[in-house]
Tab-separated table of C-alpha atoms and ligand atoms in Angstrom:
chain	number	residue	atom	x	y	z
A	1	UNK	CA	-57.803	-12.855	15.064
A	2	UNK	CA	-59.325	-13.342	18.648
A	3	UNK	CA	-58.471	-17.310	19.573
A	4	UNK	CA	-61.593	-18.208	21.206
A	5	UNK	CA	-61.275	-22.119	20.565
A	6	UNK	CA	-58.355	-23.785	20.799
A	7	UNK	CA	-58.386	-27.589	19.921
A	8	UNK	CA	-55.454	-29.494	21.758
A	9	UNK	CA	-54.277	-32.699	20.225
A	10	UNK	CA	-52.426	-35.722	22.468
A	11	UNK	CA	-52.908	-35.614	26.082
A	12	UNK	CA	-49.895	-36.398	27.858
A	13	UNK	CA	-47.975	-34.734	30.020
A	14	UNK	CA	-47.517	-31.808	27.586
A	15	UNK	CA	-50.922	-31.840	25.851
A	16	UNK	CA	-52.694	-31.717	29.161
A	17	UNK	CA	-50.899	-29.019	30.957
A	18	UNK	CA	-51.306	-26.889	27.563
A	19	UNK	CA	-55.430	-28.437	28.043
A	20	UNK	CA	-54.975	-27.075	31.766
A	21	UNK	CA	-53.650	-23.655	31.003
A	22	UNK	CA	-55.921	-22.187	28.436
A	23	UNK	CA	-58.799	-23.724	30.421
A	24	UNK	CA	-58.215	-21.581	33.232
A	25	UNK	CA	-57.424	-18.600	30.943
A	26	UNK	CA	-60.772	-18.798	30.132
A	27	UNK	CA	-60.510	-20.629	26.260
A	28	UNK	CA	-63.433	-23.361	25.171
A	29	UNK	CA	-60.894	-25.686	24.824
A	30	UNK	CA	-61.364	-28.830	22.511
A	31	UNK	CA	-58.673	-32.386	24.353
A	32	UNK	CA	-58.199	-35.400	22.066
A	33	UNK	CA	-56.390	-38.296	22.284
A	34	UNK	CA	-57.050	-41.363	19.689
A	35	UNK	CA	-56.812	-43.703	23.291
A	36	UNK	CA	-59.427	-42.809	24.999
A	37	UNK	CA	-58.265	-43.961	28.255
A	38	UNK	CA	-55.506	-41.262	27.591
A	39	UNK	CA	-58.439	-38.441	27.998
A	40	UNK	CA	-59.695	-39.855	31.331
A	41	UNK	CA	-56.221	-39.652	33.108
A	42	UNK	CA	-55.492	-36.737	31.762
A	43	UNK	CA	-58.921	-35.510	32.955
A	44	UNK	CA	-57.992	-36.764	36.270
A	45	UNK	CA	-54.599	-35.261	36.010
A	46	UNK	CA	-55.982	-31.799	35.403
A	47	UNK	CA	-58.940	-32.225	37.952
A	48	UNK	CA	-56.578	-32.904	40.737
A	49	UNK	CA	-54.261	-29.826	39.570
A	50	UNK	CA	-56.723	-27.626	39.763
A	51	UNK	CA	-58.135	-29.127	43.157
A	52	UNK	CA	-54.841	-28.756	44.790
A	53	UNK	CA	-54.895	-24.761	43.759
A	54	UNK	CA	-58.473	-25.184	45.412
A	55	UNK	CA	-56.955	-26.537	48.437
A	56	UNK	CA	-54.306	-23.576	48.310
A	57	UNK	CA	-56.545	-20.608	48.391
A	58	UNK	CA	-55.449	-20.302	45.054
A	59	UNK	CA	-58.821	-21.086	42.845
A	60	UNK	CA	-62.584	-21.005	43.986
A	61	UNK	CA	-64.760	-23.920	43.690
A	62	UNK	CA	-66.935	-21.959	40.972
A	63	UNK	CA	-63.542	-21.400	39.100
A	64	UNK	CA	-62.780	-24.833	39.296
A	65	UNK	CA	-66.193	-25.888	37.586
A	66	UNK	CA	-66.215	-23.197	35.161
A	67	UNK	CA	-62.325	-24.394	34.376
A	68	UNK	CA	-63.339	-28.124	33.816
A	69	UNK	CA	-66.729	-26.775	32.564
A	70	UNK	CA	-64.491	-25.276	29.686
A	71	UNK	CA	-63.090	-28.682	28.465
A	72	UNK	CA	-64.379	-31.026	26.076
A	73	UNK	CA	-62.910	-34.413	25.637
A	74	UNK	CA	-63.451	-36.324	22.037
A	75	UNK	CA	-61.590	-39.026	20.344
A	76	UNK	CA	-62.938	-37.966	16.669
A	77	UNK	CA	-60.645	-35.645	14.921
A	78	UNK	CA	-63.719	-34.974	13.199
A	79	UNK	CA	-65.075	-32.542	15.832
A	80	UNK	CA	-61.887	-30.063	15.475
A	81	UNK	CA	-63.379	-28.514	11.896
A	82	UNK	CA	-64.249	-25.101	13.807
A	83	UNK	CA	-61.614	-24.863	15.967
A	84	UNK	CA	-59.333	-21.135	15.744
A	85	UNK	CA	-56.012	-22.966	16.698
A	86	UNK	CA	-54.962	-26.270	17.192
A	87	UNK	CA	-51.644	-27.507	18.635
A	88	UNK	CA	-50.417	-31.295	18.378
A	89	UNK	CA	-48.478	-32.272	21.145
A	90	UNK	CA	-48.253	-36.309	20.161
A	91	UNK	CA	-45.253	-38.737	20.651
A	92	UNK	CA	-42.372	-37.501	18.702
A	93	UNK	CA	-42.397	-38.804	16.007
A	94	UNK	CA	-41.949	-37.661	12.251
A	95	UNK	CA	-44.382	-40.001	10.422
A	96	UNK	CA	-47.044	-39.765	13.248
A	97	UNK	CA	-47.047	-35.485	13.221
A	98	UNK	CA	-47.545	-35.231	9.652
A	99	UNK	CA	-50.262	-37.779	8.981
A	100	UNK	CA	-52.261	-36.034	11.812
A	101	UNK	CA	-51.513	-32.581	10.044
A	102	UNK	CA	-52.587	-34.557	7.023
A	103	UNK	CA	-55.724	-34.871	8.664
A	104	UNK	CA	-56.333	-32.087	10.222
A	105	UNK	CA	-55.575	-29.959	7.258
A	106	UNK	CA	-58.236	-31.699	5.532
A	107	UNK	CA	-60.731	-31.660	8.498
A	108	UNK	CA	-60.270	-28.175	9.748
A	109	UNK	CA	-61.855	-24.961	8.449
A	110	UNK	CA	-59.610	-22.221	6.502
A	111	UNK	CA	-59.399	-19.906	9.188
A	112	UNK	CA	-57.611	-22.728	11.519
A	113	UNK	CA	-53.889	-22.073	12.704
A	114	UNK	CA	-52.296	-25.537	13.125
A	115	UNK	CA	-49.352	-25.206	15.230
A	116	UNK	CA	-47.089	-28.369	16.486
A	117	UNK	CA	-45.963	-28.383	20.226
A	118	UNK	CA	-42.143	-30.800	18.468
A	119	UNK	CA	-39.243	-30.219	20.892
A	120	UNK	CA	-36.822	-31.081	17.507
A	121	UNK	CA	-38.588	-31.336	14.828
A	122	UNK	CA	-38.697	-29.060	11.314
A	123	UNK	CA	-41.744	-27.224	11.621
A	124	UNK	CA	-40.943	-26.149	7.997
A	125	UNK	CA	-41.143	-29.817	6.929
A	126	UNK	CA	-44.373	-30.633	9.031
A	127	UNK	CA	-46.111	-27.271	7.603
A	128	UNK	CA	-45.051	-28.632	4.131
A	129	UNK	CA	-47.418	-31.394	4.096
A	130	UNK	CA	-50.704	-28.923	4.587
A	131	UNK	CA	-51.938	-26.938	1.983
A	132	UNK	CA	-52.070	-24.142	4.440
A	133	UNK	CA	-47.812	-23.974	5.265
A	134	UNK	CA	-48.241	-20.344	6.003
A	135	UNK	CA	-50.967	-20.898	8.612
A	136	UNK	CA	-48.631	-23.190	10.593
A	137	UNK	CA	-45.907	-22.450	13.523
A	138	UNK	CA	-44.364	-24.079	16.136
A	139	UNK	CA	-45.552	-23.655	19.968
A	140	UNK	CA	-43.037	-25.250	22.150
A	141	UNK	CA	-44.293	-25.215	25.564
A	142	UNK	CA	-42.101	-26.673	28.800
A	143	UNK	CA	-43.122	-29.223	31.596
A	144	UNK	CA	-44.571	-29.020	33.950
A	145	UNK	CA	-47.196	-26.511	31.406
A	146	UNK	CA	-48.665	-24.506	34.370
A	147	UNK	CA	-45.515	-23.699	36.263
A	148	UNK	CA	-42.986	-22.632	33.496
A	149	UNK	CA	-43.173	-19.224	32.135
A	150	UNK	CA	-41.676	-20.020	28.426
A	151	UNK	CA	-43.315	-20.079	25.322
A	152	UNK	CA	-40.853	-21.022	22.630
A	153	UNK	CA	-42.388	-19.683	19.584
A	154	UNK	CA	-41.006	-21.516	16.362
A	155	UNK	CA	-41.584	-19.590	12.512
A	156	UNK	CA	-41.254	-21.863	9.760
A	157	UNK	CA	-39.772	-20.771	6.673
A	158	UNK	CA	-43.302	-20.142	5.266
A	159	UNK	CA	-45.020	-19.469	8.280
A	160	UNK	CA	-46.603	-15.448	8.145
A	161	UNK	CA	-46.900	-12.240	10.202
A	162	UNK	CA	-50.851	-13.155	10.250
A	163	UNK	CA	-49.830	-16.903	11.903
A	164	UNK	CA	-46.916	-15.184	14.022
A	165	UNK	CA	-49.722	-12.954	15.868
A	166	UNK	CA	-51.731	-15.236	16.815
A	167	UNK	CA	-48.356	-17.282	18.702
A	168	UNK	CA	-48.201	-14.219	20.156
A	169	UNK	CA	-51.565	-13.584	21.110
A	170	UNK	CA	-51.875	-17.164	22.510
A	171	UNK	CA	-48.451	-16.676	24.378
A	172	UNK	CA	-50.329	-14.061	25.901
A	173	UNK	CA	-53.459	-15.173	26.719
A	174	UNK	CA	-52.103	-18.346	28.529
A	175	UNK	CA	-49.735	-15.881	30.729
A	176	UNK	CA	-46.248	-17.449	29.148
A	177	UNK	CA	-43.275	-15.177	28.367
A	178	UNK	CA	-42.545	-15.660	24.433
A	179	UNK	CA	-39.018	-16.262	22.935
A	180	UNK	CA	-38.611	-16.772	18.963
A	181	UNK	CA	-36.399	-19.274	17.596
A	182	UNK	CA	-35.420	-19.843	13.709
A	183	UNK	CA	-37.137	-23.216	13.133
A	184	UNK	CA	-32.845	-25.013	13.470
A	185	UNK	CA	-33.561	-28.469	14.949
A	186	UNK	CA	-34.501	-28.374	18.765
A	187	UNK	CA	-34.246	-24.790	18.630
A	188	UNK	CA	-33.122	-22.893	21.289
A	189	UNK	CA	-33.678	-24.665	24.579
A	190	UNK	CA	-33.214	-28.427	23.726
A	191	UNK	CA	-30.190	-27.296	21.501
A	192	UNK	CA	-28.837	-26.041	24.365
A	193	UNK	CA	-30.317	-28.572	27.243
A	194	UNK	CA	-30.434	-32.184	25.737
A	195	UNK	CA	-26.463	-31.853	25.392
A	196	UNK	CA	-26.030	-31.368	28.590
A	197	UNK	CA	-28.296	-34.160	29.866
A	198	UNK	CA	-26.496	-36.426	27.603
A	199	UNK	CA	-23.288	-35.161	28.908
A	200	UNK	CA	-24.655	-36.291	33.089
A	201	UNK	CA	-25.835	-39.491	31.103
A	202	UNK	CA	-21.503	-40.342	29.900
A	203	UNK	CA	-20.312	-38.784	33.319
A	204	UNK	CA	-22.735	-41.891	34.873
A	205	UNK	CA	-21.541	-44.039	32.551
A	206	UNK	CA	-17.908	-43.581	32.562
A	207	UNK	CA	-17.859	-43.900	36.928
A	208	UNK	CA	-17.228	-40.530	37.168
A	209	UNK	CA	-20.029	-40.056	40.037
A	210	UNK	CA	-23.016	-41.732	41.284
A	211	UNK	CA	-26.142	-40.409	39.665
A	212	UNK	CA	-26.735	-38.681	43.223
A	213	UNK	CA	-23.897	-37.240	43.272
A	214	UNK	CA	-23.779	-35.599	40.041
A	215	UNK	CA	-27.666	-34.359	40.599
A	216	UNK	CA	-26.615	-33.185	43.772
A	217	UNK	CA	-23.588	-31.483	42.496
A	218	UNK	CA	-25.575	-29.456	39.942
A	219	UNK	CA	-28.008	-28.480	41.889
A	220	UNK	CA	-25.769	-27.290	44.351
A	221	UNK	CA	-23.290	-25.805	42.010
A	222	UNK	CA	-25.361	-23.997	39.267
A	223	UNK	CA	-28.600	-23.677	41.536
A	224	UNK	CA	-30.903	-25.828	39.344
A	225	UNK	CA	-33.803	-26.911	40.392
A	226	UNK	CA	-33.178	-30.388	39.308
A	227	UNK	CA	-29.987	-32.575	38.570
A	228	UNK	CA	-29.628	-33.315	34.484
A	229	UNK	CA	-30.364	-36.814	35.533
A	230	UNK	CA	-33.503	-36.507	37.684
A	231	UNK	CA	-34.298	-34.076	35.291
A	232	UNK	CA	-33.995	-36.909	32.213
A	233	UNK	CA	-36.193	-38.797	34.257
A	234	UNK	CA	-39.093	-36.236	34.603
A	235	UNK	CA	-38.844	-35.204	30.825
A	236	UNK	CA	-38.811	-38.874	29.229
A	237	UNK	CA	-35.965	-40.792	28.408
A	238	UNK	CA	-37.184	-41.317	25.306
A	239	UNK	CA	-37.579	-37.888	24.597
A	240	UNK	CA	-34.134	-37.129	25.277
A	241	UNK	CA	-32.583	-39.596	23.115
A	242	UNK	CA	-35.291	-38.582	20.508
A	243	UNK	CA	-34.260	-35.183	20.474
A	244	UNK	CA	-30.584	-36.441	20.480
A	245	UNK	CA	-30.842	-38.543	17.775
A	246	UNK	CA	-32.572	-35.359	15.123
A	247	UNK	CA	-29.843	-33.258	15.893
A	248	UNK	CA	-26.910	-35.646	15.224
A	249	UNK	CA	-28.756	-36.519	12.304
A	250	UNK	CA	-28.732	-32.617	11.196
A	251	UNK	CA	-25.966	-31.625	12.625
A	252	UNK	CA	-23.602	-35.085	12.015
A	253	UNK	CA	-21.683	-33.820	14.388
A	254	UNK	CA	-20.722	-36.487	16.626
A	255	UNK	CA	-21.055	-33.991	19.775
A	256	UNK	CA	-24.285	-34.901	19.238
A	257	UNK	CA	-23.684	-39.028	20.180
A	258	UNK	CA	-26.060	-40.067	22.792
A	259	UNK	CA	-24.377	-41.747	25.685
A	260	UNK	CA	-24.997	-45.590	25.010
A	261	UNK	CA	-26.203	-46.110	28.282
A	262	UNK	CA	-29.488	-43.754	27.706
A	263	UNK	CA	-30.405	-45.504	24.718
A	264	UNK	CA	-30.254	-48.834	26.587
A	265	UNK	CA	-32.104	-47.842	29.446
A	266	UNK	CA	-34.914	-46.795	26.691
A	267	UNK	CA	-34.514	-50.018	25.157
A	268	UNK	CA	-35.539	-51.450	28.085
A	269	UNK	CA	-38.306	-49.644	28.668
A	270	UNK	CA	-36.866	-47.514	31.766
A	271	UNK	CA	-38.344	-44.318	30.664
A	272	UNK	CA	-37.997	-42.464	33.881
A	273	UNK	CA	-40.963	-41.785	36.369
A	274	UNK	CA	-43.783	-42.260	33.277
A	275	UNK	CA	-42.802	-45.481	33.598
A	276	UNK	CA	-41.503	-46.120	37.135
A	277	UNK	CA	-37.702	-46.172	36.337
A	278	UNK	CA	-35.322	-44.520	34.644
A	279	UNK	CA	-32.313	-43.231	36.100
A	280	UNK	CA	-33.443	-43.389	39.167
A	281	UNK	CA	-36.415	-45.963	40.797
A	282	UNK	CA	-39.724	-44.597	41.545
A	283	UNK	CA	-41.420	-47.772	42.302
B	301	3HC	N1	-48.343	-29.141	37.625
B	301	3HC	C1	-48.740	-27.974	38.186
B	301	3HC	N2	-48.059	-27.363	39.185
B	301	3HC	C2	-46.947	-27.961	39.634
B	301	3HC	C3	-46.473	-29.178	39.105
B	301	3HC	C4	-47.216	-29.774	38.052
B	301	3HC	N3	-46.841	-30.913	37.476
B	301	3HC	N4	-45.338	-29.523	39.759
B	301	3HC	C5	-45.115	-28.546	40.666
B	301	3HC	N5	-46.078	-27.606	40.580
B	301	3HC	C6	-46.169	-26.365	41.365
B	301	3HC	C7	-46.441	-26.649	42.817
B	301	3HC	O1	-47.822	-26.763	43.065
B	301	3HC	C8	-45.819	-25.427	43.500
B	301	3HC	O2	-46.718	-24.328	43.401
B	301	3HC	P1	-46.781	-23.180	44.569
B	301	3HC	O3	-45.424	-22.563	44.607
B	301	3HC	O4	-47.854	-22.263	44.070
B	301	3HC	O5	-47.137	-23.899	45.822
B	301	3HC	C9	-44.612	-25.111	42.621
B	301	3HC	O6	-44.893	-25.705	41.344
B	301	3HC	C10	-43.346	-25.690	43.176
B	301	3HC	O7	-43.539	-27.088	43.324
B	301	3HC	P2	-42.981	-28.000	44.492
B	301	3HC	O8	-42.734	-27.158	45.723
B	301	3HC	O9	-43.836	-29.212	44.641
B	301	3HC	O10	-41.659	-28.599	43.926
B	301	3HC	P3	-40.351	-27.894	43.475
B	301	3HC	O11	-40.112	-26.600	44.173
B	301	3HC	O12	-39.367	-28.977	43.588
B	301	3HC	O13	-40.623	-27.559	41.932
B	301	3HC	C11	-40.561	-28.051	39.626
B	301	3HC	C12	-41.007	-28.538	41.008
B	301	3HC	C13	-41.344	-26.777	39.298
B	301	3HC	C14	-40.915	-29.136	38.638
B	301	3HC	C15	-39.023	-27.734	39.675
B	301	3HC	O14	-38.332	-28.849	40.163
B	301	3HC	C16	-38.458	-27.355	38.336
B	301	3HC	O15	-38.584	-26.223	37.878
B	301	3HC	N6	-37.779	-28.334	37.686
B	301	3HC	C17	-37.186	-28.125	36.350
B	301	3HC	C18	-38.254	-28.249	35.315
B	301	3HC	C19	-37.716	-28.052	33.935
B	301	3HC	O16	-36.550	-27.804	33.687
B	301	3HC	N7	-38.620	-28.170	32.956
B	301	3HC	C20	-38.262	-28.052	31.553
B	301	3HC	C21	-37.997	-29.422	31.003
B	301	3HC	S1	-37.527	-29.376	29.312
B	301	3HC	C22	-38.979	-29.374	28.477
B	301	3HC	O17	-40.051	-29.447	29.022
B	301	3HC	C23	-38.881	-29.290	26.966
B	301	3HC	C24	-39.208	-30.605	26.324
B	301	3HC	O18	-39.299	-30.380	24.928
B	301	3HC	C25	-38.172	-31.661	26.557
C-alpha cells in the first residue's frame, strides 16, 4: 500500500506535531478535533513551527504554503471515510479511544489502517472493538513530533504483516527511526521512563532535593536534556500519572505506586506548562 492520505485524529500537542510532520513529508493530511477551537491553535501552533524553520533558512516560503496547503482541518468524523491511515492521538483515556474506533470503524472505508498514537494502552483491546482487529497497530510517536527521531511501532496480537508494512512505510515516510514493541502496557519507552519520573516525583516529596536540584543533577549527571521533573512538566502531569496508574493496574506491582504528591498536583489542576504550573511555575 502507498499511504497517500493520512487522517490525524486529536490535535494536541501530539496530534499536531504528527499533523506537522507528514505535512511537510509531503502527505494530504486530514486534522480533526471534535473542539473546534482545538484545530485553530493547533493551526497556529504548526504555522508558527514551520515559520520559525522559514526564519532559519531551513524551509522556503513556497514550502511553507504547499506544507499548510497540504492540511485540511474538519470537525466531522464523517469526512475520514477515504482516508489510507488514520492515527488517534486523543486524551488517554480507555472509554474515549474505543468509542472513536467505534466510529471510525464504521465510517471508514475497508482499505483504512486505524492505528492509535496510546502511550499505555492495549492496542490488542482497542483493535478488539473494530471489525477490522488485523488492520489496526499502535504508532507511538514522542514530543516534541518534529524533533524526536522514534517511532515506537506497537503489533497487537491480531494485528498483520499487511498492517505492520504500512507502520513501517509511514515510519519512513515521516523520517522517524522505527523500534517494535510487543503490545505489554506502555511498552518500551514509558515502561522504562514513567518509573523514573515517578521516582524524581518521591525524591521531591520525601526532601531529598529541591526540584532544581534534582533536574539539575540529572542533567548534569546522565547528560539529559531535561531533568525527570521539568521533563513531567513538558509531557503532562496527567499523562504521567495516567500511564502510572495502567501499569500498576497490570502489573500490581506496587513499584508501580505513583508518588502521592503527582497525583495531587493533577488534582489540582497543575498539569505542568499546558496549564501554567506543574512542578515548576510558568506563569
Ligand atoms: N517543535 C518543533 N521543533 C522544536 C520544538 C517543538 N516543540 N522544540 C524545540 N524544537 C527544535 C528547535 O527549533 C531546535 O531546532 P534547531 O536545532 O534546528 O535550531 C531544536 O529543537 C533544539 O531546540 P532548542 O535549542 O530550543 O532547545 P533544546 O536544545 O533545549 O531542546 C528539546 C528542546 C528538543 C525539547 C530537548 O529539551 C529535549 O530533547 N527534551 C527531552 C524531550 C523528551 O524526552 N521527549 C520525550 C517525552 S516522552 C513522550 O513523548 C512519550 C509520551 O507517551 C509520554
Amino acid at each position: 500500500m502507498s499511504i497517500q492520505k493520512l487522517g490525524v485524529i486529536g490535535v494536541g500537542q501530539m496530534g499536531s506535531g504528527i499533523v506537522q510532520v507528514a505535512a511537510q513529508a509531503g502527505l494530504t493530511v486530514l486534522a480533526s478535533d471534535k473542539d473546534g477551537s482545538r484545530n485553530e491553535k493547533a493551526k497556529a501552533k504548526i504555522e508558527k513551527g514551520l515559520s520559525r524553520l522559514v526564519e532559519k533558512g531551513k524551509l522556503s516560503d513556497e514550502d511553507l504554503k504547499a506544507t499548510l496547503g497540504r492540511i485540511t482541518w474538519t470537525t466531522s468524523l464523517q469526512d475520514f471515510a477515504d482516508q489510507d491511515l488514520v492515527i488517534e492521538a486523543i486524551t488517554e483515556n480507555p472509554q474515549a479511544k474505543e468509542e472513536l474506533f467505534k466510529q471510525l470503524d464504521e465510517i471508514c472505508s475497508e482499505k483504512t489502517v486505524l492505528a492509535t498514537n496510546t502511550s499505555s494502552i492495549s492496542v490488542t483491546r482497542l483493535a478488539a472493538v473494530t471489525r477490522r482487529p488485523n488492520k489496526f497497530i499502535g504508532l507511538h510517536f514522542f514530543n516534541p513530533v518534529p524533533v524526536m527521531k522514534l517511532l515506537e511501532v506497537i503489533k497487537a496480537l491480531s494485528t498483520d504483516e499487511a498492517t505492520y508494512a504500512v507502520a513501517k512505510e509511514i515510519g519512513e515516510k515521516l523520517n522517524k527511526q522505527i523500534v517494535t514493541a510487543q503490545d505489554s502496557a506502555a511498552f518500551i519507552v514509558n515502561r522504562t521512563l514513567i518509573p523514573f519520573l515517578n521516582e524524581a516525583a518521591f525524591v521531591l516529596y520525601e526532601g531529598v532535593g529541591t526540584a532544581e536540584d534534582i533536574d539539575q543533577a540529572i542533567k548534569l549527571g546522565l547528560n539529559h536534556p531535561m531533568g525527570p521533573l521539568e521533563l513531567s512538566d513538558f509531557v503532562g502531569l496527567d499523562v504521567v500519572l495516567a500511564v502510572l496508574d495502567v501499569l500498576y493496574r497490570e502489573f500490581g506491582d506496587v513499584k508501580y505506586r505513583a508518588c502521592p504528591l503527582l497525583r495531587k498536583y493533577v488534582e489540582a489542576g497543575w498539569l505542568g506548562r499546558k496549564t501554567g504550573r506543574g512542578f515548576y511555575n510558568y506563569a
